[in-house]
PDB file of C-alpha atoms in Angstrom:
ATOM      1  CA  UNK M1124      75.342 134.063 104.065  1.00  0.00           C
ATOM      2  CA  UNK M1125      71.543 134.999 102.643  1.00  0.00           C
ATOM      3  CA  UNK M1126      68.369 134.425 103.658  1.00  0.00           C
ATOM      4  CA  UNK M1127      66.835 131.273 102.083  1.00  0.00           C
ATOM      5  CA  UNK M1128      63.562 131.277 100.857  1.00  0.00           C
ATOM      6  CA  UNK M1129      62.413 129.147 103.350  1.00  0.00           C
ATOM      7  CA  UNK M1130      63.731 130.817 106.283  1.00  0.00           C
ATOM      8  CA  UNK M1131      61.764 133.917 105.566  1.00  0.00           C
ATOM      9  CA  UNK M1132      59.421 132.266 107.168  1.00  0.00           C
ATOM     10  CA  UNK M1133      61.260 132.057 110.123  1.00  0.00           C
ATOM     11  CA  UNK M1134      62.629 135.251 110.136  1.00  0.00           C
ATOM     12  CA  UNK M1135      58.882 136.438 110.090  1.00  0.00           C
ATOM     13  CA  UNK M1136      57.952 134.472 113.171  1.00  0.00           C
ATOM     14  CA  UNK M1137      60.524 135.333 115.087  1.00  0.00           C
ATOM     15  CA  UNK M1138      60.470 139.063 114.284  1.00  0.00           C
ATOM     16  CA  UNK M1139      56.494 138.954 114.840  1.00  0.00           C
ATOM     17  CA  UNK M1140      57.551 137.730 118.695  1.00  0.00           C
ATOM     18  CA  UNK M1141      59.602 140.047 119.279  1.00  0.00           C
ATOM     19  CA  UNK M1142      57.851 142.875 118.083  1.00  0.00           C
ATOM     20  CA  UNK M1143      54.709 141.835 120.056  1.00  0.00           C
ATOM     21  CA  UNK M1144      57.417 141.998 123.344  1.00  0.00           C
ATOM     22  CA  UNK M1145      58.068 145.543 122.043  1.00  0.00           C
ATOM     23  CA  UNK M1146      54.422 146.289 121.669  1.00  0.00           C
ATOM     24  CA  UNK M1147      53.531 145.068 125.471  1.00  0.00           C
ATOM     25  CA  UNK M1148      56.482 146.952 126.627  1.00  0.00           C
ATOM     26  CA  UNK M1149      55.258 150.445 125.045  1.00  0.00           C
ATOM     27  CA  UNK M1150      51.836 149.458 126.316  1.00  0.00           C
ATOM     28  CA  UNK M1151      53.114 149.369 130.151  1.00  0.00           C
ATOM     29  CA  UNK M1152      54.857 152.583 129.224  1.00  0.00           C
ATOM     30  CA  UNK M1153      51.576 154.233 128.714  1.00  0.00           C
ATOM     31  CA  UNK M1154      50.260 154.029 132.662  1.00  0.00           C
ATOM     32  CA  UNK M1155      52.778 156.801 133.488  1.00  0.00           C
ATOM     33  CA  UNK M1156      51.920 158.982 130.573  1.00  0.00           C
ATOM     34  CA  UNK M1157      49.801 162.126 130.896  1.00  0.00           C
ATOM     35  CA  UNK M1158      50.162 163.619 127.920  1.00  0.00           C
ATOM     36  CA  UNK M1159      48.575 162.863 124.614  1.00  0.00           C
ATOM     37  CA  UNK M1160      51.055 163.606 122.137  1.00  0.00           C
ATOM     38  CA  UNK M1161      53.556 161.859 124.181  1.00  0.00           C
ATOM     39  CA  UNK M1162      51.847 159.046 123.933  1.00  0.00           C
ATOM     40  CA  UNK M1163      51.339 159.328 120.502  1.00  0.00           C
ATOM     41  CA  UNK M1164      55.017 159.500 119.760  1.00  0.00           C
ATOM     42  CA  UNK M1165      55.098 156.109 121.054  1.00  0.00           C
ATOM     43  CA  UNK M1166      53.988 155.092 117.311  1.00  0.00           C
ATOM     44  CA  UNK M1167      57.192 156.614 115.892  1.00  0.00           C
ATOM     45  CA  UNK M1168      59.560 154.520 119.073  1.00  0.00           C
ATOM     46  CA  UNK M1169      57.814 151.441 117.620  1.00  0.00           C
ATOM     47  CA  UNK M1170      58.522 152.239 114.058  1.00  0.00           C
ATOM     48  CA  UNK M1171      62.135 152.560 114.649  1.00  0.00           C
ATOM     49  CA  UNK M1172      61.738 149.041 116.911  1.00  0.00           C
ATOM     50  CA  UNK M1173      60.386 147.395 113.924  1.00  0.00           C
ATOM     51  CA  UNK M1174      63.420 148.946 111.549  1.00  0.00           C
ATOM     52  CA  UNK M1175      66.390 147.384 114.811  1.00  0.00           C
ATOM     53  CA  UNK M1176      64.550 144.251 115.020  1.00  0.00           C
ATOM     54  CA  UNK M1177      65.097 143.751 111.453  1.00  0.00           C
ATOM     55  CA  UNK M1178      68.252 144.456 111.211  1.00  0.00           C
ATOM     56  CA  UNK M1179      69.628 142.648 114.521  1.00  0.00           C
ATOM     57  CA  UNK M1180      67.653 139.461 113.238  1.00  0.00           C
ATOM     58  CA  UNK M1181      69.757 140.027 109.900  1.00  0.00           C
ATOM     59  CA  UNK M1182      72.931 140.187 111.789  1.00  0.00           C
ATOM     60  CA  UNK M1183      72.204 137.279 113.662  1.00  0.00           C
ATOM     61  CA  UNK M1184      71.145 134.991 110.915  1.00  0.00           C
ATOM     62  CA  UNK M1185      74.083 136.473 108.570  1.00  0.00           C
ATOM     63  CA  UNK M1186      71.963 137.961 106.365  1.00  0.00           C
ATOM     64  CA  UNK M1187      73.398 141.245 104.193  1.00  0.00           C
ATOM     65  CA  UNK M1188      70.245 143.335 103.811  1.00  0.00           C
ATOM     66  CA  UNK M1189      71.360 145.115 100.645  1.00  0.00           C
ATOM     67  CA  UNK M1190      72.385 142.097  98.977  1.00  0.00           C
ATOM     68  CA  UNK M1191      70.161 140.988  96.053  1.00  0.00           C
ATOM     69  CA  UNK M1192      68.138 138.539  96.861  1.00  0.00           C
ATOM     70  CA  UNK M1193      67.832 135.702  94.902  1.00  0.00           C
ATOM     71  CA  UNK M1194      64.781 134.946  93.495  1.00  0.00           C
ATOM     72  CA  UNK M1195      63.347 131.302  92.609  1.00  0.00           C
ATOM     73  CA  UNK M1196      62.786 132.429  88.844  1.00  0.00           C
ATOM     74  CA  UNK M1197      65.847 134.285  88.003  1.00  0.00           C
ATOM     75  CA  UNK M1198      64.024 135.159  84.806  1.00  0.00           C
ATOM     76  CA  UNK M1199      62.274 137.901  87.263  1.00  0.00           C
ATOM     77  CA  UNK M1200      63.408 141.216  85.736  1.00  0.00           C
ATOM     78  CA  UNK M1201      63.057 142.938  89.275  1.00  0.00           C
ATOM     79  CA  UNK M1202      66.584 143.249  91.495  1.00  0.00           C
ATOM     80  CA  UNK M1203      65.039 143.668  94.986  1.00  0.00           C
ATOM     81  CA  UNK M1204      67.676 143.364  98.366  1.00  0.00           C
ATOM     82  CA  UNK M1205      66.743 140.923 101.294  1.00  0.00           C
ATOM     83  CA  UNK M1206      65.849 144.050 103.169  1.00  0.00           C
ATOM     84  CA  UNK M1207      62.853 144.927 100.467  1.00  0.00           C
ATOM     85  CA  UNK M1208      62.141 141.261 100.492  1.00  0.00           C
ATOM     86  CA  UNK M1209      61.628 141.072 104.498  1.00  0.00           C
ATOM     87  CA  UNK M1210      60.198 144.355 104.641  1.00  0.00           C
ATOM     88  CA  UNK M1211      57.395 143.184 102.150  1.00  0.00           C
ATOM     89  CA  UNK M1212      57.245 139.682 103.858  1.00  0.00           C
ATOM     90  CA  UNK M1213      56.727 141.610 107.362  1.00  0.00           C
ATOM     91  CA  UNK M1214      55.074 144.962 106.586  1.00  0.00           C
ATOM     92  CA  UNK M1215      51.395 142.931 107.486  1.00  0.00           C
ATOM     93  CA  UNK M1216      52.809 142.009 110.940  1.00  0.00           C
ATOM     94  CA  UNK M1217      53.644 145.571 111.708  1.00  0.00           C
ATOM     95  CA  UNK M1218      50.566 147.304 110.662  1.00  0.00           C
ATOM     96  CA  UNK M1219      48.552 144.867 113.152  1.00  0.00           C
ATOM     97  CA  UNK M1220      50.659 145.774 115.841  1.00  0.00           C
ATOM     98  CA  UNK M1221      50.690 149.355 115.524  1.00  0.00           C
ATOM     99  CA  UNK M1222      47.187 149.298 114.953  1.00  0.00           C
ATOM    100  CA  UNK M1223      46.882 147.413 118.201  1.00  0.00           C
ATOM    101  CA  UNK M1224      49.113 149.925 119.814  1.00  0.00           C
ATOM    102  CA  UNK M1225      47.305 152.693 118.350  1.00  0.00           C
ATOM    103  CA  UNK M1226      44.280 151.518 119.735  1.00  0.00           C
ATOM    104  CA  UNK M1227      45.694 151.172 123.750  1.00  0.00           C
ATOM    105  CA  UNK M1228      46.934 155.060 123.119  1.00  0.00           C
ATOM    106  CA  UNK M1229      43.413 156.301 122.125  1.00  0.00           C
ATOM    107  CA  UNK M1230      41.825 154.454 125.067  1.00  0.00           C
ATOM    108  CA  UNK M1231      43.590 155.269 127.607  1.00  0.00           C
ATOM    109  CA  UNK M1232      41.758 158.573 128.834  1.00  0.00           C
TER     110      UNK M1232
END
C-alpha cells in the first residue's frame, strides 16, 4: 500500500502531534541537566525522533518509503520515494520544533 496524496496530509498532522509529545518530553528532560553540551545533544535525540516517527507512521499506514511515489502529473520527469515526499511535506514542522526546543535549551541557565 502507498501513501495517497491526500493522506499526506494526515500523515503530517499526526506526525506534527507526536513530535510535539517528543518535544515536551525532551523539555522535562532538561530540569535535571547541568551541563550545557548535554543539553545541547538533546537537538541530535530529537533529530533521530523525527527520522522513527516517520518511519513507524509509514509502517503503520503501509507505506514503503523507498517506493516511488506517484505523482498527480506523471509527465513529472522527477522519480522522488514517499520518504523524499514526506520528508519535504514535514521538514517545516520539524524546524519549528527544534527551534522551539532550541530555544528552552538556551534559556535554561
Amino acid at each position: 500500500m502507498t501513501l495517497k496524496i491526500m493522506d499526506i496530509d494526515g500523515f503530517r498532522t499526526e506526525l506534527e502531534t507526536r513530535l510535539i509529545i517528543e518535544k515536551e518530553y525532551l523539555i522535562q528532560e532538561l530540569s535535571s541537566m547541568d551541563d550545557y553540551q548535554e543539553r545541547l545533544e538533546l537537538l541530535g535525540t530529537f533529530n533521530e525522533k523525527y527520522k522513527e516517527l516517520i518511519k513507524r507512521l509509514a509502517n503503520e499506514n503501509g507505506i514503503d518509503l523507498n517506493a516511488p511515489y506517484q505523482a498527480q502529473n506523471p509527465s513529472n520527469e522527477k522519480n522522488y520515494t514517499y520518504e523524499q515526499i514526506i520528508l519535504g511535506k514535514t521538514m517545516s514542522i520539524y524546524d519549528k520544533l527544534v527551534d522551539e526546543l532550541y530555544e528552552e535549551i538556551t534559556n535554561i541557565n
